[in-house]
């Protein structure tokens, strides 16, 4: 059973370009969470999605960032018109449900560098 | 809202010495508590978690942590560390109503020296 798969592992974008980060949850998991880790900091929650729905986007920047989790295919975190401050590691986690005793499993992350 | 404070950003220790990584949290509701380890350029691996019950939690790789409600702490310990334990360690609190939405501390870098 493969774990949470994120791709690409490393992504370099020039300022003003778009970045698309993909996350395939573990088999049978329908809940996905995106986190951002800035250099020398811990992970910060961005958004929580279930299939086709955004449940909690309280950690998402108001502009340029969007996320989706379609019925088929991976979850996508999209950053438009990237700036240097977007350089970070972006982690995805998935869980089978959201309730008691459920564990979220993390992917290996996508490291975005904006030049 | 929840918050997590990891009291030490860097902890250097010699191999086979004991280590304690400190974590304090604040929350107005019941929470889960987690410790994760992150090796360079890798994702997060769950070391252990506290959900309820016994306040002493044992995890993988010989680590354990003790939940202290009165002191709102969840310190991580290992009696004898190895070079391979060198990594970044994160303490996190999660809501008991949502498995994956957690608040993380800023991390503690454990460096084990020979």
mmCIF file of C-alpha atoms in Angstrom:
data_model
loop_
_atom_site.group_PDB
_atom_site.id
_atom_site.type_symbol
_atom_site.label_atom_id
_atom_site.label_comp_id
_atom_site.label_asym_id
_atom_site.label_seq_id
_atom_site.Cartn_x
_atom_site.Cartn_y
_atom_site.Cartn_z
ATOM 1 C CA UNK A 1 0.000 0.000 0.000
ATOM 2 C CA UNK A 2 1.765 3.098 -1.224
ATOM 3 C CA UNK A 3 1.895 6.068 1.087
ATOM 4 C CA UNK A 4 0.901 9.621 0.312
ATOM 5 C CA UNK A 5 2.557 10.540 -2.976
ATOM 6 C CA UNK A 6 3.497 14.094 -3.799
ATOM 7 C CA UNK A 7 4.989 15.326 -7.036
ATOM 8 C CA UNK A 8 7.125 16.863 -8.068
ATOM 9 C CA UNK A 9 9.565 16.555 -5.182
ATOM 10 C CA UNK A 10 11.344 19.710 -6.259
ATOM 11 C CA UNK A 11 9.933 22.549 -8.325
ATOM 12 C CA UNK A 12 11.679 25.692 -9.514
ATOM 13 C CA UNK A 13 9.628 28.592 -10.827
ATOM 14 C CA UNK A 14 10.469 32.130 -11.882
ATOM 15 C CA UNK A 15 8.621 35.001 -10.268
ATOM 16 C CA UNK A 16 5.240 35.458 -11.893
ATOM 17 C CA UNK A 17 4.865 31.860 -13.067
ATOM 18 C CA UNK A 18 2.334 29.347 -11.797
ATOM 19 C CA UNK A 19 3.145 26.399 -9.563
ATOM 20 C CA UNK A 20 0.997 23.272 -9.462
ATOM 21 C CA UNK A 21 1.642 20.770 -6.700
ATOM 22 C CA UNK A 22 0.029 17.347 -6.725
ATOM 23 C CA UNK A 23 -0.916 15.014 -3.913
ATOM 24 C CA UNK A 24 -2.254 11.488 -4.264
ATOM 25 C CA UNK A 25 -3.636 10.315 -0.916
ATOM 26 C CA UNK A 26 -3.254 6.821 0.447
ATOM 27 C CA UNK A 27 -5.612 4.263 -1.011
ATOM 28 C CA UNK A 28 -9.027 4.550 0.582
ATOM 29 C CA UNK A 29 -8.362 8.011 2.031
ATOM 30 C CA UNK A 30 -10.793 10.737 1.070
ATOM 31 C CA UNK A 31 -9.533 13.508 3.345
ATOM 32 C CA UNK A 32 -6.557 15.651 2.321
ATOM 33 C CA UNK A 33 -4.708 18.397 4.174
ATOM 34 C CA UNK A 34 -2.092 20.806 2.823
ATOM 35 C CA UNK A 35 0.593 22.383 4.975
ATOM 36 C CA UNK A 36 3.373 24.862 4.252
ATOM 37 C CA UNK A 37 6.764 24.816 5.936
ATOM 38 C CA UNK A 38 8.794 27.976 5.602
ATOM 39 C CA UNK A 39 12.547 27.748 6.249
ATOM 40 C CA UNK A 40 13.402 27.277 9.922
ATOM 41 C CA UNK A 41 9.725 27.020 10.879
ATOM 42 C CA UNK A 42 7.163 24.378 11.654
ATOM 43 C CA UNK A 43 4.321 23.320 9.427
ATOM 44 C CA UNK A 44 1.394 25.675 9.059
ATOM 45 C CA UNK A 45 -2.040 24.353 8.116
ATOM 46 C CA UNK A 46 -3.386 25.723 4.853
ATOM 47 C CA UNK A 47 -6.483 23.839 3.718
ATOM 48 C CA UNK A 48 -8.548 20.709 4.342
ATOM 49 C CA UNK A 49 -10.450 19.049 1.523
ATOM 50 C CA UNK A 50 -12.686 16.085 1.019
ATOM 51 C CA UNK A 51 -13.541 14.754 -2.407
ATOM 52 C CA UNK A 52 -14.829 17.697 -4.468
ATOM 53 C CA UNK A 53 -15.235 19.931 -1.404
ATOM 54 C CA UNK A 54 -13.142 22.456 0.466
ATOM 55 C CA UNK A 55 -13.991 21.991 4.124
ATOM 56 C CA UNK A 56 -11.610 24.400 5.852
ATOM 57 C CA UNK A 57 -9.399 26.935 4.107
ATOM 58 C CA UNK A 58 -8.673 29.081 7.126
ATOM 59 C CA UNK A 59 -4.912 28.865 6.554
ATOM 60 C CA UNK A 60 -4.894 29.719 2.857
ATOM 61 C CA UNK A 61 -3.580 33.099 1.736
ATOM 62 C CA UNK A 62 -6.452 35.145 0.357
ATOM 63 C CA UNK A 63 -4.894 35.700 -3.038
ATOM 64 C CA UNK A 64 -3.053 33.580 -5.609
ATOM 65 C CA UNK A 65 -3.529 30.274 -3.772
ATOM 66 C CA UNK A 66 -6.204 27.705 -4.538
ATOM 67 C CA UNK A 67 -6.752 24.010 -3.909
ATOM 68 C CA UNK A 68 -8.949 21.310 -5.316
ATOM 69 C CA UNK A 69 -9.572 17.610 -4.796
ATOM 70 C CA UNK A 70 -11.586 16.327 -7.757
ATOM 71 C CA UNK A 71 -13.648 13.177 -7.801
ATOM 72 C CA UNK A 72 -10.970 11.493 -9.883
ATOM 73 C CA UNK A 73 -7.260 12.217 -9.641
ATOM 74 C CA UNK A 74 -4.954 13.865 -7.161
ATOM 75 C CA UNK A 75 -5.455 16.928 -5.042
ATOM 76 C CA UNK A 76 -3.859 20.027 -6.556
ATOM 77 C CA UNK A 77 -2.458 23.048 -4.761
ATOM 78 C CA UNK A 78 -2.104 25.891 -7.231
ATOM 79 C CA UNK A 79 -0.100 29.040 -6.692
ATOM 80 C CA UNK A 80 -0.478 31.746 -9.298
ATOM 81 C CA UNK A 81 2.066 34.488 -9.994
ATOM 82 C CA UNK A 82 4.572 33.086 -7.536
ATOM 83 C CA UNK A 83 6.790 35.397 -5.504
ATOM 84 C CA UNK A 84 10.039 34.678 -3.651
ATOM 85 C CA UNK A 85 8.155 34.456 -0.355
ATOM 86 C CA UNK A 86 6.306 31.397 -1.673
ATOM 87 C CA UNK A 87 9.545 29.404 -1.543
ATOM 88 C CA UNK A 88 8.862 26.671 0.987
ATOM 89 C CA UNK A 89 8.190 22.984 1.424
ATOM 90 C CA UNK A 90 4.568 22.069 0.871
ATOM 91 C CA UNK A 91 3.321 18.918 2.552
ATOM 92 C CA UNK A 92 0.179 16.969 1.975
ATOM 93 C CA UNK A 93 -1.403 14.590 4.461
ATOM 94 C CA UNK A 94 -4.345 12.244 4.090
ATOM 95 C CA UNK A 95 -6.657 10.400 6.427
ATOM 96 C CA UNK A 96 -9.413 7.846 6.076
ATOM 97 C CA UNK A 97 -11.780 9.970 8.109
ATOM 98 C CA UNK A 98 -11.639 12.951 10.423
ATOM 99 C CA UNK A 99 -12.814 11.577 13.711
ATOM 100 C CA UNK A 100 -11.497 10.031 16.880
ATOM 101 C CA UNK A 101 -8.464 7.770 16.634
ATOM 102 C CA UNK A 102 -7.873 8.605 12.987
ATOM 103 C CA UNK A 103 -4.304 9.259 11.945
ATOM 104 C CA UNK A 104 -3.157 11.526 9.149
ATOM 105 C CA UNK A 105 -0.219 10.329 7.054
ATOM 106 C CA UNK A 106 2.203 12.782 5.475
ATOM 107 C CA UNK A 107 3.835 12.763 2.081
ATOM 108 C CA UNK A 108 7.468 13.650 1.489
ATOM 109 C CA UNK A 109 6.654 17.141 0.363
ATOM 110 C CA UNK A 110 7.285 19.362 -2.632
ATOM 111 C CA UNK A 111 10.055 21.871 -2.238
ATOM 112 C CA UNK A 112 9.224 24.985 -4.220
ATOM 113 C CA UNK A 113 11.964 27.434 -5.063
ATOM 114 C CA UNK A 114 11.052 30.742 -6.662
ATOM 115 C CA UNK A 115 13.931 32.448 -8.458
ATOM 116 C CA UNK B 1 -7.280 28.290 19.104
ATOM 117 C CA UNK B 2 -4.318 26.098 19.902
ATOM 118 C CA UNK B 3 -0.650 26.923 20.161
ATOM 119 C CA UNK B 4 2.524 24.903 20.615
ATOM 120 C CA UNK B 5 5.852 26.030 22.008
ATOM 121 C CA UNK B 6 8.953 23.941 21.625
ATOM 122 C CA UNK B 7 11.267 25.375 24.200
ATOM 123 C CA UNK B 8 14.582 24.449 22.591
ATOM 124 C CA UNK B 9 15.415 25.120 18.964
ATOM 125 C CA UNK B 10 18.666 23.147 19.083
ATOM 126 C CA UNK B 11 19.636 20.234 21.326
ATOM 127 C CA UNK B 12 23.149 18.800 20.927
ATOM 128 C CA UNK B 13 23.905 15.584 22.804
ATOM 129 C CA UNK B 14 26.522 12.874 22.744
ATOM 130 C CA UNK B 15 25.733 9.382 21.547
ATOM 131 C CA UNK B 16 24.251 7.082 24.215
ATOM 132 C CA UNK B 17 23.270 10.042 26.408
ATOM 133 C CA UNK B 18 19.639 10.603 27.421
ATOM 134 C CA UNK B 19 17.679 13.391 25.809
ATOM 135 C CA UNK B 20 14.498 15.355 26.517
ATOM 136 C CA UNK B 21 12.822 17.590 23.958
ATOM 137 C CA UNK B 22 10.361 19.948 25.575
ATOM 138 C CA UNK B 23 6.920 20.881 24.323
ATOM 139 C CA UNK B 24 4.223 23.031 25.910
ATOM 140 C CA UNK B 25 0.820 23.642 24.438
ATOM 141 C CA UNK B 26 -2.267 25.698 25.059
ATOM 142 C CA UNK B 27 -5.815 24.923 24.070
ATOM 143 C CA UNK B 28 -9.302 25.668 25.294
ATOM 144 C CA UNK B 29 -10.633 22.302 24.107
ATOM 145 C CA UNK B 30 -9.555 18.688 24.256
ATOM 146 C CA UNK B 31 -6.702 17.908 21.954
ATOM 147 C CA UNK B 32 -4.581 15.122 20.650
ATOM 148 C CA UNK B 33 -0.823 15.458 21.018
ATOM 149 C CA UNK B 34 1.777 14.226 18.575
ATOM 150 C CA UNK B 35 5.498 14.049 18.063
ATOM 151 C CA UNK B 36 6.862 13.766 14.530
ATOM 152 C CA UNK B 37 10.389 13.300 13.232
ATOM 153 C CA UNK B 38 11.641 14.799 9.990
ATOM 154 C CA UNK B 39 14.912 13.675 8.436
ATOM 155 C CA UNK B 40 16.625 16.039 5.956
ATOM 156 C CA UNK B 41 14.577 16.534 2.790
ATOM 157 C CA UNK B 42 12.030 13.981 3.939
ATOM 158 C CA UNK B 43 8.418 14.072 5.050
ATOM 159 C CA UNK B 44 7.144 13.707 8.581
ATOM 160 C CA UNK B 45 7.034 10.388 10.357
ATOM 161 C CA UNK B 46 4.815 9.918 13.392
ATOM 162 C CA UNK B 47 6.830 8.952 16.481
ATOM 163 C CA UNK B 48 3.980 8.719 18.956
ATOM 164 C CA UNK B 49 0.633 10.192 19.879
ATOM 165 C CA UNK B 50 -1.498 10.806 22.928
ATOM 166 C CA UNK B 51 -5.235 10.481 22.491
ATOM 167 C CA UNK B 52 -6.443 9.504 25.967
ATOM 168 C CA UNK B 53 -5.732 7.019 28.745
ATOM 169 C CA UNK B 54 -2.246 6.424 30.117
ATOM 170 C CA UNK B 55 -0.235 9.621 30.274
ATOM 171 C CA UNK B 56 2.999 7.806 29.364
ATOM 172 C CA UNK B 57 3.067 7.050 25.678
ATOM 173 C CA UNK B 58 5.623 4.825 24.022
ATOM 174 C CA UNK B 59 6.511 5.275 20.384
ATOM 175 C CA UNK B 60 8.854 4.006 17.734
ATOM 176 C CA UNK B 61 12.647 4.050 17.854
ATOM 177 C CA UNK B 62 12.704 3.894 21.661
ATOM 178 C CA UNK B 63 11.053 7.287 22.213
ATOM 179 C CA UNK B 64 8.412 7.994 24.821
ATOM 180 C CA UNK B 65 6.502 11.059 25.952
ATOM 181 C CA UNK B 66 4.529 12.006 29.011
ATOM 182 C CA UNK B 67 1.348 14.035 28.913
ATOM 183 C CA UNK B 68 1.079 16.408 31.860
ATOM 184 C CA UNK B 69 -2.286 18.134 31.839
ATOM 185 C CA UNK B 70 -1.609 20.442 34.778
ATOM 186 C CA UNK B 71 1.578 21.729 33.191
ATOM 187 C CA UNK B 72 0.187 21.509 29.656
ATOM 188 C CA UNK B 73 3.323 19.736 28.561
ATOM 189 C CA UNK B 74 4.178 16.775 26.352
ATOM 190 C CA UNK B 75 7.924 16.291 26.588
ATOM 191 C CA UNK B 76 9.684 13.696 24.441
ATOM 192 C CA UNK B 77 12.390 11.491 25.947
ATOM 193 C CA UNK B 78 14.828 8.806 24.962
ATOM 194 C CA UNK B 79 17.155 7.152 27.490
ATOM 195 C CA UNK B 80 20.020 6.579 25.057
ATOM 196 C CA UNK B 81 20.311 8.267 21.671
ATOM 197 C CA UNK B 82 22.035 7.084 18.506
ATOM 198 C CA UNK B 83 23.703 9.012 15.716
ATOM 199 C CA UNK B 84 20.755 8.034 13.521
ATOM 200 C CA UNK B 85 18.391 10.012 15.785
ATOM 201 C CA UNK B 86 19.836 13.243 14.402
ATOM 202 C CA UNK B 87 16.822 14.970 12.860
ATOM 203 C CA UNK B 88 14.208 17.676 13.332
ATOM 204 C CA UNK B 89 11.460 16.893 15.827
ATOM 205 C CA UNK B 90 8.054 18.531 15.811
ATOM 206 C CA UNK B 91 5.436 18.600 18.525
ATOM 207 C CA UNK B 92 1.861 19.111 17.353
ATOM 208 C CA UNK B 93 -1.632 19.412 18.755
ATOM 209 C CA UNK B 94 -4.682 18.284 16.865
ATOM 210 C CA UNK B 95 -8.355 18.748 17.485
ATOM 211 C CA UNK B 96 -10.205 15.666 18.626
ATOM 212 C CA UNK B 97 -12.746 16.367 15.931
ATOM 213 C CA UNK B 98 -10.336 16.508 13.014
ATOM 214 C CA UNK B 99 -7.498 14.059 12.597
ATOM 215 C CA UNK B 100 -5.430 15.993 10.132
ATOM 216 C CA UNK B 101 -5.703 19.620 11.140
ATOM 217 C CA UNK B 102 -2.867 20.171 13.557
ATOM 218 C CA UNK B 103 -0.919 23.072 14.972
ATOM 219 C CA UNK B 104 2.818 22.492 14.910
ATOM 220 C CA UNK B 105 5.655 23.878 16.964
ATOM 221 C CA UNK B 106 8.647 25.398 15.223
ATOM 222 C CA UNK B 107 10.715 22.268 15.730
ATOM 223 C CA UNK B 108 13.759 21.153 17.692
ATOM 224 C CA UNK B 109 16.905 20.110 15.905
ATOM 225 C CA UNK B 110 18.465 17.154 17.687
ATOM 226 C CA UNK B 111 22.118 16.645 16.844
ATOM 227 C CA UNK B 112 23.747 13.498 18.201
ATOM 228 C CA UNK B 113 27.520 13.663 18.287
ATOM 229 C CA UNK B 114 29.877 10.679 18.492
#
